[in-house]
Amino acid sequence: MRNRLLTLPLMATALIAAPAWAGEDIQHWETVNVTVNLPDDFKLNSETITRSSDARGFYEIEENVMIGKKVSKKVTVWLGYTYNPTYLQGQFRAREHRFRQQVNFDNVAQLGKIRIGGRVRLEERWRVGQQGTAWRLRPQVKATLPLPNKFSLNVAHESFIDLNTRTFQRVEGYERMRNSISLGVPLNKNLSMDVGYLNQHGFAPNAVDTSDHVITLGLSGTF
């Protein structure tokens, strides 16, 4: 059963093996996410993401640190900071800093066995050597279907809405969306793995839209 379930996201990623068309890119994202439960319903979260692609090689690291407070059974509020250097073929290009505010909604609705949750994230972004603060809103909705042996099938949609423009944030309004499907695999009591496919579609006014086909691999720990 475990082997059959693991083939589901692998079959999806196989669909992107063909050469990309203009405006498309094939990418690989790896994530390590650790959450530590603290007294009084506080949480500390550390997330590290690395990204590489056929077109840009190794191009990004995200280091995210957040502290959260569970204010009810279904709602957690977070504050955090993101350190985000970017690269081109492994060569350093720019450094970005972000301040993040976030509200998570866990299991706010249910359709049969499918659990619905999501979050709303607001980011203020600063790019070293460039003027101004860029504001961005990132709502996400996620559906989770529990599977046998504590596996799970996850489908998510995330929108990127730019609230202003700067030299490094050029689209005001709906900039891009991410749609993903992944399989959650428990490894032990504290660790789980997530493998799947994500499509990132970027809207480019007066130009060709972009479409990134991404193989995702994540390792999560809760302690």
C-alpha positions as semicolon CSV with decimal commas, in nm:
position;residue;x (nm);y (nm);z (nm)
1;M;0,000;0,000;0,000
2;R;0,278;0,241;0,094
3;N;0,459;0,184;-0,239
4;R;0,139;0,233;-0,442
5;L;0,062;0,562;-0,267
6;L;0,414;0,691;-0,323
7;T;0,370;0,648;-0,699
8;L;0,087;0,905;-0,711
9;P;0,299;1,223;-0,691
10;L;0,577;1,057;-0,892
11;M;0,332;1,001;-1,177
12;A;0,235;1,368;-1,161
13;T;0,596;1,484;-1,174
14;A;0,661;1,256;-1,471
15;L;0,418;1,469;-1,672
16;I;0,665;1,759;-1,665
17;A;0,960;1,563;-1,797
18;A;0,905;1,686;-2,156
19;P;1,095;1,998;-2,273
20;A;0,936;2,325;-2,157
21;W;0,777;2,573;-2,397
22;A;0,870;2,942;-2,406
23;G;0,789;3,100;-2,071
24;E;0,807;2,765;-1,890
25;D;1,070;2,627;-1,655
26;I;1,125;2,299;-1,471
27;Q;1,228;2,342;-1,109
28;H;1,312;2,155;-0,790
29;W;1,224;2,288;-0,443
30;E;1,340;2,130;-0,116
31;T;1,203;2,229;0,226
32;V;1,297;2,149;0,585
33;N;1,034;2,263;0,834
34;V;1,067;2,230;1,213
35;T;0,801;2,332;1,466
36;V;0,862;2,332;1,841
37;N;0,565;2,349;2,078
38;L;0,625;2,592;2,365
39;P;0,437;2,658;2,691
40;D;0,110;2,856;2,690
41;D;0,018;2,747;2,334
42;F;0,313;2,925;2,175
43;K;0,501;2,772;1,882
44;L;0,842;2,833;1,724
45;N;0,885;2,751;1,356
46;S;1,193;2,737;1,134
47;E;1,163;2,676;0,760
48;T;1,448;2,647;0,509
49;I;1,373;2,634;0,135
50;T;1,619;2,586;-0,152
51;R;1,520;2,629;-0,516
52;S;1,688;2,542;-0,846
53;S;1,571;2,529;-1,207
54;D;1,672;2,431;-1,558
55;A;1,680;2,796;-1,668
56;R;1,849;2,958;-1,365
57;G;2,037;2,676;-1,193
58;F;2,054;2,720;-0,816
59;Y;1,870;3,049;-0,763
60;E;1,721;3,095;-0,416
61;I;1,735;3,026;-0,044
62;E;1,460;3,121;0,200
63;E;1,525;3,117;0,574
64;N;1,200;3,174;0,762
65;V;1,168;3,202;1,141
66;M;0,827;3,259;1,303
67;I;0,674;3,256;1,649
68;G;0,308;3,170;1,680
69;K;0,031;3,168;1,935
70;K;-0,262;2,927;1,916
71;V;-0,558;3,150;2,009
72;S;-0,828;2,887;1,958
73;K;-0,868;2,526;1,850
74;K;-0,865;2,628;1,483
75;V;-0,674;2,960;1,469
76;T;-0,302;3,035;1,515
77;V;-0,145;3,379;1,467
78;W;0,220;3,420;1,364
79;L;0,490;3,686;1,336
80;G;0,814;3,620;1,154
81;Y;1,118;3,723;0,952
82;T;1,249;3,596;0,618
83;Y;1,609;3,616;0,494
84;N;1,608;3,564;0,117
85;P;1,928;3,576;-0,093
86;T;1,884;3,508;-0,465
87;Y;2,131;3,371;-0,720
88;L;2,176;3,298;-1,090
89;Q;2,352;2,970;-1,169
90;G;2,482;2,978;-0,812
91;Q;2,623;3,331;-0,838
92;F;2,488;3,580;-0,582
93;R;2,255;3,849;-0,723
94;A;2,045;4,016;-0,451
95;R;1,942;3,999;-0,087
96;E;1,590;4,048;0,040
97;H;1,449;4,085;0,393
98;R;1,082;4,033;0,480
99;F;0,862;4,088;0,783
100;R;0,572;3,842;0,789
101;Q;0,234;3,840;0,964
102;Q;0,018;3,532;0,927
103;V;-0,307;3,376;1,048
104;N;-0,359;3,000;1,006
105;F;-0,704;2,839;0,997
106;D;-0,698;2,465;1,069
107;N;-0,984;2,232;0,974
108;V;-1,239;2,512;0,940
109;A;-1,463;2,301;0,715
110;Q;-1,508;1,939;0,612
111;L;-1,646;1,773;0,297
112;G;-1,687;1,408;0,378
113;K;-1,340;1,297;0,481
114;I;-1,171;1,600;0,322
115;R;-1,053;1,864;0,570
116;I;-1,033;2,227;0,456
117;G;-0,790;2,480;0,603
118;G;-0,575;2,770;0,496
119;R;-0,392;3,084;0,593
120;V;-0,360;3,454;0,514
121;R;-0,006;3,596;0,500
122;L;0,097;3,962;0,472
123;E;0,459;4,042;0,383
124;E;0,662;4,362;0,384
125;R;0,968;4,323;0,161
126;W;1,295;4,519;0,146
127;R;1,561;4,462;-0,121
128;V;1,916;4,563;-0,026
129;G;2,035;4,854;-0,243
130;Q;1,684;4,936;-0,371
131;Q;1,438;5,195;-0,246
132;G;1,107;5,143;-0,072
133;T;0,893;4,876;0,091
134;A;0,693;4,629;-0,117
135;W;0,368;4,499;0,034
136;R;0,230;4,160;-0,066
137;L;-0,073;3,951;0,038
138;R;-0,063;3,571;0,009
139;P;-0,390;3,387;0,089
140;Q;-0,388;3,008;0,065
141;V;-0,653;2,737;0,085
142;K;-0,566;2,370;0,138
143;A;-0,767;2,046;0,124
144;T;-0,639;1,731;0,294
145;L;-0,770;1,379;0,240
146;P;-0,657;1,126;0,506
147;L;-0,541;0,797;0,356
148;P;-0,465;0,456;0,511
149;N;-0,154;0,415;0,728
150;K;-0,165;0,787;0,823
151;F;-0,077;0,899;0,470
152;S;-0,250;1,209;0,334
153;L;-0,325;1,359;-0,007
154;N;-0,297;1,740;-0,010
155;V;-0,421;1,988;-0,271
156;A;-0,353;2,362;-0,227
157;H;-0,397;2,695;-0,404
158;E;-0,204;3,012;-0,314
159;S;-0,248;3,359;-0,464
160;F;0,016;3,638;-0,468
161;I;-0,143;3,984;-0,463
162;D;0,097;4,279;-0,482
163;L;-0,043;4,579;-0,296
164;N;0,199;4,834;-0,446
165;T;0,487;4,858;-0,691
166;R;0,861;4,901;-0,644
167;T;1,160;4,841;-0,870
168;F;1,164;4,479;-0,749
169;Q;0,782;4,436;-0,739
170;R;0,650;4,549;-1,073
171;V;0,297;4,409;-1,092
172;E;0,032;4,580;-0,881
173;G;-0,254;4,339;-0,819
174;Y;-0,270;3,967;-0,897
175;E;0,090;3,868;-0,973
176;R;0,096;3,486;-0,963
177;M;-0,062;3,171;-0,826
178;R;0,064;2,836;-0,703
179;N;-0,140;2,516;-0,737
180;S;-0,001;2,198;-0,587
181;I;-0,071;1,834;-0,514
182;S;0,138;1,626;-0,276
183;L;0,146;1,308;-0,075
184;G;0,221;1,324;0,298
185;V;0,414;1,026;0,431
186;P;0,467;0,969;0,807
187;L;0,820;0,860;0,896
188;N;0,782;0,830;1,274
189;K;0,600;1,001;1,561
190;N;0,769;1,339;1,500
191;L;0,878;1,336;1,135
192;S;0,694;1,330;0,804
193;M;0,784;1,367;0,436
194;D;0,593;1,543;0,161
195;V;0,654;1,482;-0,210
196;G;0,458;1,623;-0,501
197;Y;0,410;1,862;-0,793
198;L;0,350;2,240;-0,792
199;N;0,267;2,472;-1,079
200;Q;0,358;2,839;-1,036
201;H;0,189;3,061;-1,295
202;G;0,310;3,420;-1,322
203;F;0,101;3,694;-1,486
204;A;0,311;3,927;-1,701
205;P;0,130;4,236;-1,838
206;N;0,222;4,303;-2,202
207;A;0,443;3,993;-2,206
208;V;0,425;3,614;-2,205
209;D;0,302;3,462;-1,880
210;T;0,542;3,228;-1,702
211;S;0,472;2,873;-1,586
212;D;0,709;2,688;-1,353
213;H;0,668;2,310;-1,317
214;V;0,810;2,218;-0,979
215;I;0,900;1,888;-0,815
216;T;0,866;1,944;-0,440
217;L;1,021;1,749;-0,155
218;G;0,970;1,842;0,208
219;L;1,076;1,711;0,549
220;S;0,877;1,828;0,852
221;G;0,933;1,775;1,222
222;T;0,715;1,864;1,520
223;F;0,853;1,843;1,873
